[in-house]
Coordinates of C-alpha atoms in Angstrom, one line a residue:
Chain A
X66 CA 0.0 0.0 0.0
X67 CA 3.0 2.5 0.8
X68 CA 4.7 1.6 -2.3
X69 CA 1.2 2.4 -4.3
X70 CA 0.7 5.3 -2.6
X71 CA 4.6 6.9 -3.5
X72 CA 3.8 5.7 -6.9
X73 CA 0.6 7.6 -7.3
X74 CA 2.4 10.9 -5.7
X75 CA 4.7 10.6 -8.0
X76 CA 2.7 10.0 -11.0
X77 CA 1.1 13.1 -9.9
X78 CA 4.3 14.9 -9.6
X79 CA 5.3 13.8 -12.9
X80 CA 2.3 14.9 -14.6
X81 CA 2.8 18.0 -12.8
X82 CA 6.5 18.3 -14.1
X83 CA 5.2 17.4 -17.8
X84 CA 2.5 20.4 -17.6
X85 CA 4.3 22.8 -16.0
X86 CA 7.3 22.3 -18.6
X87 CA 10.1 21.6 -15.7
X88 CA 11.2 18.6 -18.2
X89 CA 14.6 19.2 -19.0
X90 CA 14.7 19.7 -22.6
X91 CA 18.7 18.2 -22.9
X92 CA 16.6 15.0 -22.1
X93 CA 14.1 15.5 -24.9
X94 CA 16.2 13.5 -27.3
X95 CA 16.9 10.3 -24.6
X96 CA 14.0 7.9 -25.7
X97 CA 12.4 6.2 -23.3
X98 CA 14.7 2.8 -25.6
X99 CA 17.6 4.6 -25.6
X100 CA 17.5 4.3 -21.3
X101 CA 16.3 0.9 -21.3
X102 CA 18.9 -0.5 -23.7
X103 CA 21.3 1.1 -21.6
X104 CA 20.0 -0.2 -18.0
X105 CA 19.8 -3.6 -19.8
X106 CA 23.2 -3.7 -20.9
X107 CA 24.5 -2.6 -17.6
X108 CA 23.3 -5.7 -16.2
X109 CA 25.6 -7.6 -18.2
X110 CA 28.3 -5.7 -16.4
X111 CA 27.3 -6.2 -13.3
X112 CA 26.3 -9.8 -13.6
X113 CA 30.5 -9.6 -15.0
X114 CA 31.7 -8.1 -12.6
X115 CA 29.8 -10.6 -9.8
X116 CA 31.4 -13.3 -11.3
X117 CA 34.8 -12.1 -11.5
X118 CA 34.8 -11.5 -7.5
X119 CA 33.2 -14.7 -7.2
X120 CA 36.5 -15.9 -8.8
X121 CA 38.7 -15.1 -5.4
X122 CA 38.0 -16.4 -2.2
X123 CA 36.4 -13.7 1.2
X124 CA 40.0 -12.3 1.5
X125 CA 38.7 -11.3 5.6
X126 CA 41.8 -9.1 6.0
X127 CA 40.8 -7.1 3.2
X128 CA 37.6 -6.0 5.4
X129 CA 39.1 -5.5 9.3
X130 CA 40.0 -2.8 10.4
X131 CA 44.0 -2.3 9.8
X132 CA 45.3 0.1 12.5
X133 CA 48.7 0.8 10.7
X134 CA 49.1 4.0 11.8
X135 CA 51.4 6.2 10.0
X136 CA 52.7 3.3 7.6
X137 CA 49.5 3.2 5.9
X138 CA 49.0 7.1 6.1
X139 CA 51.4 8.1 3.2
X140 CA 49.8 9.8 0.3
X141 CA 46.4 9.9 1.4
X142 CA 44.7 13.2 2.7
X143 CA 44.9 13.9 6.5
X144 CA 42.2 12.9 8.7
X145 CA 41.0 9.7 7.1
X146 CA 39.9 7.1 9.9
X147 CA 42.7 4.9 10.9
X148 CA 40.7 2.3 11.8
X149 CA 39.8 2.2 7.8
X150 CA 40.0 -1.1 6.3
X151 CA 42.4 -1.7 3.5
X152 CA 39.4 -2.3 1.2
X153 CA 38.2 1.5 2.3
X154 CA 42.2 2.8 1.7
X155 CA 42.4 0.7 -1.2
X156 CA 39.5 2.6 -2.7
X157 CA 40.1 6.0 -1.4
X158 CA 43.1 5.7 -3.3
X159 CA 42.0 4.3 -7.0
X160 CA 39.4 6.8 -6.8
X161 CA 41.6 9.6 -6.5
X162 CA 43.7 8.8 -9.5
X163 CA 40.2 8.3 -11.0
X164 CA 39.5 11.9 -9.9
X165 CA 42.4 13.4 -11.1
X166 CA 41.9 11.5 -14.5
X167 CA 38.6 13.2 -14.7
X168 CA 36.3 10.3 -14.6
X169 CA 33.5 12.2 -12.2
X170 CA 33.6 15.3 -14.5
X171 CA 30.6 12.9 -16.0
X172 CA 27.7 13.4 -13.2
X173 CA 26.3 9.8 -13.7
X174 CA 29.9 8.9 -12.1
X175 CA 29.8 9.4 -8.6
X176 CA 32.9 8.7 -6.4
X177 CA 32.2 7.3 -2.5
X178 CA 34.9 9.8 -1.1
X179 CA 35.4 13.0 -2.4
X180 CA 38.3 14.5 -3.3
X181 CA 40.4 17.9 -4.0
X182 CA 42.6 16.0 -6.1
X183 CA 43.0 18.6 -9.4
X184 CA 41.6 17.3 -12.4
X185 CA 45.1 17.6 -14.2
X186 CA 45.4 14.3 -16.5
X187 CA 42.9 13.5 -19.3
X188 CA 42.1 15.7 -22.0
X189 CA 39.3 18.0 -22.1
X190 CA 35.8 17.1 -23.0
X191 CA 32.9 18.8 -22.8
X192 CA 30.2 16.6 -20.8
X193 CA 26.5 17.2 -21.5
X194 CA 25.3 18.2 -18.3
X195 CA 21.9 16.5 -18.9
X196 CA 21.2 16.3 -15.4
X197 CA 19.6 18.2 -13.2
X198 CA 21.9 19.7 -11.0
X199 CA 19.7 18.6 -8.5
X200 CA 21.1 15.0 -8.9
X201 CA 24.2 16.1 -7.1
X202 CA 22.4 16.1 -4.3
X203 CA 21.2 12.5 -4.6
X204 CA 23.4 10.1 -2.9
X205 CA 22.9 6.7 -1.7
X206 CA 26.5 5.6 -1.2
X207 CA 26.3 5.1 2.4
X208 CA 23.6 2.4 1.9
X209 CA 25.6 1.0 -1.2
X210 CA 28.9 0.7 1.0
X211 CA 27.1 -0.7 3.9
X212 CA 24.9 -2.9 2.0
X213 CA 27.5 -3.8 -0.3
X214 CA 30.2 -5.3 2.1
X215 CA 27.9 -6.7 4.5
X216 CA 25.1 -8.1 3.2
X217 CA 26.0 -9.3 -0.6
X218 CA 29.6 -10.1 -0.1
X219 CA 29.4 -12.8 1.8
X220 CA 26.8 -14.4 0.1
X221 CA 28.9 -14.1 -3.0
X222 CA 32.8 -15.0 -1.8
X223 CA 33.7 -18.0 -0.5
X224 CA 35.5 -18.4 2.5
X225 CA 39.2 -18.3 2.3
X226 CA 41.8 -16.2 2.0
X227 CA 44.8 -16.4 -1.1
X228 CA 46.5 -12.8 -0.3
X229 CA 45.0 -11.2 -3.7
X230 CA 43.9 -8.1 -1.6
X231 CA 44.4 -5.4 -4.1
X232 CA 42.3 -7.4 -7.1
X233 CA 39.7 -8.2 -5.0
X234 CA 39.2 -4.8 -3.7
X235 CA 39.5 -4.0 -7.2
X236 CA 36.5 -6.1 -7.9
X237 CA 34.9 -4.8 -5.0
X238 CA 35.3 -1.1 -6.8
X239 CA 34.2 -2.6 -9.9
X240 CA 30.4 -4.0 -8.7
X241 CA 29.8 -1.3 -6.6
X242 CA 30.7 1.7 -8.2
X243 CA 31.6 1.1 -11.9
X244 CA 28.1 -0.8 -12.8
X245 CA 25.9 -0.2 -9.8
X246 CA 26.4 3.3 -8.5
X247 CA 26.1 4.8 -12.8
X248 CA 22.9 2.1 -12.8
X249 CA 21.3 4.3 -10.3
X250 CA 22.3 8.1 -12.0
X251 CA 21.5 7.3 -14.9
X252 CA 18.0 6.7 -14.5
X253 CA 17.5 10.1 -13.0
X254 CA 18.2 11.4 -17.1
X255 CA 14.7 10.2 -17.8
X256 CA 13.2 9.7 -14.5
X257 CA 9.9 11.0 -15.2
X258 CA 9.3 8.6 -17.7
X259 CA 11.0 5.3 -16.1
X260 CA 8.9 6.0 -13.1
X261 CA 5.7 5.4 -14.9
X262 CA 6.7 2.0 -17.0
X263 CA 9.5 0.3 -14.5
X264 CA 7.1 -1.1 -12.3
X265 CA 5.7 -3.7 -14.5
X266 CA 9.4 -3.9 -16.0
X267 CA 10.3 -5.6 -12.3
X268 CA 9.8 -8.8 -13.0
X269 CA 11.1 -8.9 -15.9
X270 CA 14.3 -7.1 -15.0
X271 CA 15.0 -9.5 -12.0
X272 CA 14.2 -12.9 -13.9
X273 CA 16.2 -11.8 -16.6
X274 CA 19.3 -10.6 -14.5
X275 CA 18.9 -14.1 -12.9
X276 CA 19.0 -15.6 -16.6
X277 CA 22.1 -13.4 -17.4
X278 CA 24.0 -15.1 -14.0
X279 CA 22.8 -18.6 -15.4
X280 CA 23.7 -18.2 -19.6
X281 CA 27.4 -16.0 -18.8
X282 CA 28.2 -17.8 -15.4
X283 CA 28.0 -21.4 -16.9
X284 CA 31.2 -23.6 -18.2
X285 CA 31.7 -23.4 -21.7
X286 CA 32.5 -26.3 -23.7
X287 CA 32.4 -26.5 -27.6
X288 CA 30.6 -29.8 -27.7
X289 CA 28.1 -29.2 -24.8
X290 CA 24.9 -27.7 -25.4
X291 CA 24.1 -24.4 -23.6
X292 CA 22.0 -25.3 -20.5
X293 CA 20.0 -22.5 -19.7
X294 CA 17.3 -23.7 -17.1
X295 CA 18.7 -23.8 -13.5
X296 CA 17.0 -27.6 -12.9
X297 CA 19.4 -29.3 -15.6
X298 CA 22.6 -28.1 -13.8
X299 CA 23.7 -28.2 -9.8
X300 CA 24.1 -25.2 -8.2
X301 CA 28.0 -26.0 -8.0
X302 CA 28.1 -25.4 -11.6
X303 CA 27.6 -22.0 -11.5
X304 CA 30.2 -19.4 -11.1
X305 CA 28.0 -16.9 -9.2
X306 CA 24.4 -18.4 -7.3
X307 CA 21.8 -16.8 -10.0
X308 CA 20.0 -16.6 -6.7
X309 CA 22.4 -14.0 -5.0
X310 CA 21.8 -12.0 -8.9
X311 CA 18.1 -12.4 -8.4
X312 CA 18.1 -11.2 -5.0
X313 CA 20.8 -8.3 -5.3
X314 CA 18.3 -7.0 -8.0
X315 CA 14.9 -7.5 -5.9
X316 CA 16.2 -6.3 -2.3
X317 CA 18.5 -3.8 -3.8
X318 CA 18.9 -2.2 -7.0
X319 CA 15.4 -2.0 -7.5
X320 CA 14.5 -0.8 -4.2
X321 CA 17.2 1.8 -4.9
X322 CA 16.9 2.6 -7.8
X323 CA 13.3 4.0 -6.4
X324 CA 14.4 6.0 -3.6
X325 CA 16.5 8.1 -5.9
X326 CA 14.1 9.0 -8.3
X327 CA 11.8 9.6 -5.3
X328 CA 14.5 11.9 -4.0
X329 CA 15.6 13.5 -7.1
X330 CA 12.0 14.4 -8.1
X331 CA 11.8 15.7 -4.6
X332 CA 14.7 17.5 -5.1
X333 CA 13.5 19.1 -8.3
X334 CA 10.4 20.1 -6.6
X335 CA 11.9 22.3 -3.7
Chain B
X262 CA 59.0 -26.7 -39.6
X263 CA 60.5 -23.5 -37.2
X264 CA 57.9 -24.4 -34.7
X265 CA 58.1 -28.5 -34.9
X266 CA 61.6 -27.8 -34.4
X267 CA 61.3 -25.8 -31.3
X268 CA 59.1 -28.1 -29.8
X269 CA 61.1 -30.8 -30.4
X270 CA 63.6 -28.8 -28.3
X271 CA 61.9 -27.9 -25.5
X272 CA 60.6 -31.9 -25.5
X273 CA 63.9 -32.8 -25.3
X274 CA 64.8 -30.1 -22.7
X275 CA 61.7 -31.1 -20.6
X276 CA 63.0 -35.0 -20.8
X277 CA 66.4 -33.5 -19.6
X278 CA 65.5 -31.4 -16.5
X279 CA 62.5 -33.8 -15.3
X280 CA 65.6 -36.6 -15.9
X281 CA 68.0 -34.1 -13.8
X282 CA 65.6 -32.9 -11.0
X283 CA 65.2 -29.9 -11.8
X284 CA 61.3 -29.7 -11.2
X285 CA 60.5 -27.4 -9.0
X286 CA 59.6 -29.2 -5.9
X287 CA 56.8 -27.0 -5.0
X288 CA 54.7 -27.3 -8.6
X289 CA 54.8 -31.0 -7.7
X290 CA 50.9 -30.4 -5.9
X291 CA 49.7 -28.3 -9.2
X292 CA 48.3 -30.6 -11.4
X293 CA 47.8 -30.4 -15.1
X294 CA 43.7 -30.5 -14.9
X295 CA 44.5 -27.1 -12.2
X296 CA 46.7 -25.2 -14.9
X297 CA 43.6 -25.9 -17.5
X298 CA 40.6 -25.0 -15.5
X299 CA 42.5 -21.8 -14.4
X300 CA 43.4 -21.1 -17.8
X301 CA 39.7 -21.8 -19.3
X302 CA 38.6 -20.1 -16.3
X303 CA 41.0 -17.3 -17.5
X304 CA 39.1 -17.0 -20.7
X305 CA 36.0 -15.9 -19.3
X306 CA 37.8 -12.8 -17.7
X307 CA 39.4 -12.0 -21.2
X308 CA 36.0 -12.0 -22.8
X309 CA 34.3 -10.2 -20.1
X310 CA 37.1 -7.5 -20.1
X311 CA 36.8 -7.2 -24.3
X312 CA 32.7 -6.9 -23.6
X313 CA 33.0 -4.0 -21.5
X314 CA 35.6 -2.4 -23.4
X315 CA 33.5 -2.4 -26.3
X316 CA 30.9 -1.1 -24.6
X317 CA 33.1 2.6 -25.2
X318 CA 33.8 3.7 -28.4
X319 CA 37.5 4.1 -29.1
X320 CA 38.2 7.7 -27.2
X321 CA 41.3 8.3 -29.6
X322 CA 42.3 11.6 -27.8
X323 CA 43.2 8.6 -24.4
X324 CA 45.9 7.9 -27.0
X325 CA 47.4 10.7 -28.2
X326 CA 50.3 12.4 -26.7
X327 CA 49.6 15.0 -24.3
X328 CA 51.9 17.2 -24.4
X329 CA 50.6 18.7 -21.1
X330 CA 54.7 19.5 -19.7
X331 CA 54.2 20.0 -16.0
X332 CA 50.8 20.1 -15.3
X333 CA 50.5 16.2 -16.0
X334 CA 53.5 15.2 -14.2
X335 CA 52.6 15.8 -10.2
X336 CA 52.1 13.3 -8.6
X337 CA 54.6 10.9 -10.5
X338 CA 57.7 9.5 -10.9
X339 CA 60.3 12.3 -12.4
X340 CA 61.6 11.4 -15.9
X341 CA 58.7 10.0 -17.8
X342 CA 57.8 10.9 -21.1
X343 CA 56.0 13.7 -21.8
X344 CA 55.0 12.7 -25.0
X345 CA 52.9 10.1 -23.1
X346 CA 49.1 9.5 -23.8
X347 CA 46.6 9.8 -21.0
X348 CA 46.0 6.3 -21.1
X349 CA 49.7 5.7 -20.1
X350 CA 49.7 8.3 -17.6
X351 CA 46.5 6.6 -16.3
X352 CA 47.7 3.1 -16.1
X353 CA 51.2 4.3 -14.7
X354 CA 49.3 6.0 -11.7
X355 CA 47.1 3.2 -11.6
X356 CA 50.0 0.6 -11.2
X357 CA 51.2 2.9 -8.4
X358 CA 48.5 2.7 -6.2
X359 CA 48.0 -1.5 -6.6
X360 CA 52.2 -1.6 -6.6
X361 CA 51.1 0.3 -2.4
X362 CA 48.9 -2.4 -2.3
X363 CA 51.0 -5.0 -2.9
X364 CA 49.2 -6.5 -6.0
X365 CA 53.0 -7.2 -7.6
X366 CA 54.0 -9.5 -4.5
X367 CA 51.6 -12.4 -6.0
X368 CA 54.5 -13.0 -9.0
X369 CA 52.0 -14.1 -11.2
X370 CA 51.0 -10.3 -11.9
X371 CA 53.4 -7.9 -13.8
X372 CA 53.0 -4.3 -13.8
X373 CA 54.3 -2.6 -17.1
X374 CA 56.0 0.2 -15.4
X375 CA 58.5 -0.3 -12.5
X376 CA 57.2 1.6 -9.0
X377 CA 59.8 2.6 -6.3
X378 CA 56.0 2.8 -3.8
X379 CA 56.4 1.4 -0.9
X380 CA 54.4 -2.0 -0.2
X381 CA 52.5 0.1 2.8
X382 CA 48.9 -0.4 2.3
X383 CA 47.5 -3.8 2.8
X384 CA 47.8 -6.7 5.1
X385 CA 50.8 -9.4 5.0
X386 CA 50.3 -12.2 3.0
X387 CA 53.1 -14.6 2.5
X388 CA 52.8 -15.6 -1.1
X389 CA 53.9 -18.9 -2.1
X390 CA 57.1 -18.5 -4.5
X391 CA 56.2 -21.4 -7.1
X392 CA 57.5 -19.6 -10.2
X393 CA 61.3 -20.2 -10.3
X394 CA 63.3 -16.7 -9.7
X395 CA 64.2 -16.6 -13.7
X396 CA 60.3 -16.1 -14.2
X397 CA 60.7 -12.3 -12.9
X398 CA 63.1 -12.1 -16.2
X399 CA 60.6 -13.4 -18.8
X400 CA 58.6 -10.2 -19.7
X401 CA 56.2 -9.6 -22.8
X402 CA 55.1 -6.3 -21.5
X403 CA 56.4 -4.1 -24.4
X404 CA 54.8 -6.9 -26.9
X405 CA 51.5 -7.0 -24.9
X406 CA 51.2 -3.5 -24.9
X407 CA 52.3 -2.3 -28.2
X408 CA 49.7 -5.6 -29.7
X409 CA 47.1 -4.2 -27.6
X410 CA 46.7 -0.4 -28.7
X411 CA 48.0 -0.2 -31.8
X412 CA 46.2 -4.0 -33.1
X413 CA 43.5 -5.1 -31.1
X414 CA 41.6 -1.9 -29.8
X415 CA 41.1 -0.1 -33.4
X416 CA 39.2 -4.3 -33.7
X417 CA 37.6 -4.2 -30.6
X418 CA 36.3 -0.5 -30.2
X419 CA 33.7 1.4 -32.8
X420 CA 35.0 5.0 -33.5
X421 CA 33.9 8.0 -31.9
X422 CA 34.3 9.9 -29.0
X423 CA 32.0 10.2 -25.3
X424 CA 34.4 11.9 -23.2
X425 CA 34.9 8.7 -20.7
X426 CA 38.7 8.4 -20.5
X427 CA 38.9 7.1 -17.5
X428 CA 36.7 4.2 -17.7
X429 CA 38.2 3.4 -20.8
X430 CA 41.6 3.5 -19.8
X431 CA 40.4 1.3 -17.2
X432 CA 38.7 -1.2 -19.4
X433 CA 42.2 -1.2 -21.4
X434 CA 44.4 -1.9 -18.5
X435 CA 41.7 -4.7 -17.6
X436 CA 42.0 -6.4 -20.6
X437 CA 46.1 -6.5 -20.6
X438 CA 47.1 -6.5 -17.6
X439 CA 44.9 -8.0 -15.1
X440 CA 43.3 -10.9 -17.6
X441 CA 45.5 -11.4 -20.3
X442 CA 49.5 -11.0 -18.7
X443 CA 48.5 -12.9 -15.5
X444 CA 47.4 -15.4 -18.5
X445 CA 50.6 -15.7 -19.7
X446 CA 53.0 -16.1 -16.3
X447 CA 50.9 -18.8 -14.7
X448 CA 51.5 -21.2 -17.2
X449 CA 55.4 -20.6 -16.1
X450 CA 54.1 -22.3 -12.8
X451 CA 53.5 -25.6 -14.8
X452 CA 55.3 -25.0 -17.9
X453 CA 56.9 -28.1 -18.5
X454 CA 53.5 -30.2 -18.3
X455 CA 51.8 -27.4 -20.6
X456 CA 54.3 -28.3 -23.2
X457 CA 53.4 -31.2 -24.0
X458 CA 49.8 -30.9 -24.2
X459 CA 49.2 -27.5 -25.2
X460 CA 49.8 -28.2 -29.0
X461 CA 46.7 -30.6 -29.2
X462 CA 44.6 -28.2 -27.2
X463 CA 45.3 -25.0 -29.4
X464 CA 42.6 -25.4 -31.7
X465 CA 40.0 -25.9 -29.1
X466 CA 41.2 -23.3 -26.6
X467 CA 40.6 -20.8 -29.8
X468 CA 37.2 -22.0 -30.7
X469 CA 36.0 -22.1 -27.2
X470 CA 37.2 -18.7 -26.8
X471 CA 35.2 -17.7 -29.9
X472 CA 32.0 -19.8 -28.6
X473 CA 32.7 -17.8 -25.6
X474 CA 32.2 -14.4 -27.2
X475 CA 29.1 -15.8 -29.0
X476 CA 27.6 -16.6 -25.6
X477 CA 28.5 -14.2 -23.2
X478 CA 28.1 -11.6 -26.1
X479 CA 24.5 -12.3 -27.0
X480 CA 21.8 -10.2 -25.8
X481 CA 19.7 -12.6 -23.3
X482 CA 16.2 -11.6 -23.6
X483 CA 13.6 -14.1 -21.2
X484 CA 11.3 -15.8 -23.3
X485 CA 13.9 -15.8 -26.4
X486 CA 16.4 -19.3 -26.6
X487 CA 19.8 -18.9 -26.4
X488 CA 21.5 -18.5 -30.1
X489 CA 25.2 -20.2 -30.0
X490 CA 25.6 -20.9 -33.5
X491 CA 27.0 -17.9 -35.5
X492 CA 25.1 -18.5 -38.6
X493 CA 21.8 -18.0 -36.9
X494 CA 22.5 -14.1 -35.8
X495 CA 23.9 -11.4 -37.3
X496 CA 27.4 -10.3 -36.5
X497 CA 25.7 -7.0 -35.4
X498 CA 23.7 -8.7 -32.5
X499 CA 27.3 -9.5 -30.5
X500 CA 28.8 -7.0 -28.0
X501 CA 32.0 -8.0 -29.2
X502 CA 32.8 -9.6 -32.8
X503 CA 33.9 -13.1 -32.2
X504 CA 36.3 -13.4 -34.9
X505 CA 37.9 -10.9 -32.9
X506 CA 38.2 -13.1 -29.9
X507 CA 39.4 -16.0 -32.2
X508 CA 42.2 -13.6 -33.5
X509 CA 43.2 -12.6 -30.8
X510 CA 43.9 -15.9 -29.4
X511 CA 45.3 -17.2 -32.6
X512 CA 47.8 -14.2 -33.1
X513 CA 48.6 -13.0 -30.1
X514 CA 47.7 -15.1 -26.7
X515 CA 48.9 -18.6 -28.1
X516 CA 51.8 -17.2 -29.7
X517 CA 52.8 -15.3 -27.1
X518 CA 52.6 -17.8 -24.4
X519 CA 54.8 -20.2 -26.4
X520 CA 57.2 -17.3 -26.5
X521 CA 56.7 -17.3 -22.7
X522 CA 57.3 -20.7 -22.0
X523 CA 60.4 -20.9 -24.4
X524 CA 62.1 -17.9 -22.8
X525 CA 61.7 -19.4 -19.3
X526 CA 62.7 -22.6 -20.2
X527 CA 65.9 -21.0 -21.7
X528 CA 66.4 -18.8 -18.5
X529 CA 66.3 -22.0 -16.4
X530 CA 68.8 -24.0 -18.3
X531 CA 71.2 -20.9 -17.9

């Protein structure tokens, strides 16, 4: 009943927005296909980029807390909590060369620190700012971190621990920022219109992310057929649970997805 | 006949240092059916990495030399070319930050720029040394990189231009250094084995790669069955052209891990 009632507020708001011309027009020329090709393909990189963590093991020391002190201090800015992880360190640092290579001067590219690193390397280009710049203000980070490293983590690593910290917190980057933070932006281009059609689009998006985990994650073998339904095949076979896909998509990105638009079109109300 | 003659060498070399001991005691618990699901396993990650390159059209100004004199150079090491492209000064810094992070201690990664960082950031591992010491002298990082952006990305990316340097500089390091190098030095760790069965297994490592790019790279819709033959699709409907994925295996993985294997081989009898 909640969920209805946001919906119909914001199909009021939108129909508002349309009538009192506050579309932006730089979206004018984003079809409605245009998004959803996008947002379909971007679940190929994130069903990717699941599997390649799934590749290394939990890597726990990754995660805890380091306390190194001064050792680890070098080269970061001051005040950074020294009870970081190196998985936090790791990614403060990756995105500051990120920074500095202008990756964020694209809004749908949102780092989880920020940084006063000058924007010095890459060449110049000029990025369509087709957002509102109320999308700035639009951050779920905290809950991607938190829900991120301890909720789907561990239902996607196995236990164990082969020293590969700097891939894995690689990977780690990779999932949550490089596929699943843009996922969430990018929708806010053509919010208005995404809000009316995604709901009946849920099922569909969650079976077929499931599908994706099943058809890419599978062994390959030239003489094999492709088994696509989860009954033919154990579970083992898999290289990520198409479950974990299914459920990162209901509980999560979904669910996300939502309370940005909701907050962005709040946003673009005040 | 250059090639029979080769690997009638290196059989004869195996013969001599299995006959002579010389088997490094600690590859003894590696067995063969190990090397090759690693190595199929590999696969997967090459694909993967050429899929989300693709994804980006080719960004030629990540490739052009700067010429930016000093404001490029803070933050690294003094002497480096200033005629470098962005995507070098990207990768460079890149390497930097996992070199802190100790992603170089696990010998079966190579960066393709020496770091004096120090190994401050992450947790003690003791890494098992199963390479043998002359492994660290067998480099085809000049090869791998030159192959790379001057052969395979003009295949692999569509022209034009969206301003996303970073994340395709990113996707380029991905693709030769953390899939496609690491691809080459493991088979070091069972080299001599590999010899002798890697021949046979050339033709179907290729077409499985290819098969590969016809899977992974098919759009998966729900209700649709899965496509794996190439005659049934158009070349247009894959996220990466397969013949691409064949090439590059044929041309430059195969050979080059041969080259690889040959060099280390060499070093060891020196």
């Amino acid at each position: 009943m909640a969920v209805r009632a946001i919906h119909t507020l914001l199909l009021l708001c939108t129909m508002a927005l349309l009538l009192t011309g506050l579309v932006s027009p730089s979206t004018a020329g984003l079809s409605l296909d245009t998004v959803r090709d996008f947002l379909t393909r971007e679940e190929d990189t994130i069903v990717f980029s699941l599997i390649e963590r799934a590749k290394y093991p939990l890597n726990r020391p990754a995660y805890a807390p380091l306390h190194f002190g001064a050792g680890a201090s070098a080269g970061a800015e001051p005040g950074r909590n020294l009870n970081a992880s190196f998985a936090e360190l790791f990614i403060r640092e990756s995105e500051a060369v990120q920074s500095k290579a202008g990756r964020y001067q694209n809004l749908q590219e949102i780092p989880f620190f920020a940084y006063r690193v000058p924007f010095t390397l890459a060449p110049p280009y000029n990025f369509t700012r087709d957002l509102y710049p109320a999308a700035a203000l639009v951050n779920v980070n905290d809950t991607i971190w938190s829900m991120y490293f301890n909720e789907l983590l561990p239902l996607l690593a196995k236990n164990g621990d082969d020293g590969n910290y700097a891939v894995t917190a690689d990977a780690d980057l990779n999932i949550s920022s490089g596929a699943f933070k843009k996922d969430q932006l990018w929708q806010d281009r053509d919010a208005l219109m995404k809000l009316l059609t995604y709901e009946a689009q849920e099922d569909v998006v969650k079976r077929r992310a499931e599908k994706k985990a099943i058809v890419f994650g599978k062994s390959i073998t030239l003489d094999g057929p492709i088994q696509t339904g989860v009954n033919n095949s154990s579970l083992a076979n898999f290289k990520v649970d198409p479950s974990v896909v299914y459920k990162l998509y209901d509980q999560w990105v979904i669910p996300l997805t939502k309370q940005v638009e909701i907050e962005y079109l709040l946003h673009r109300l005040d």
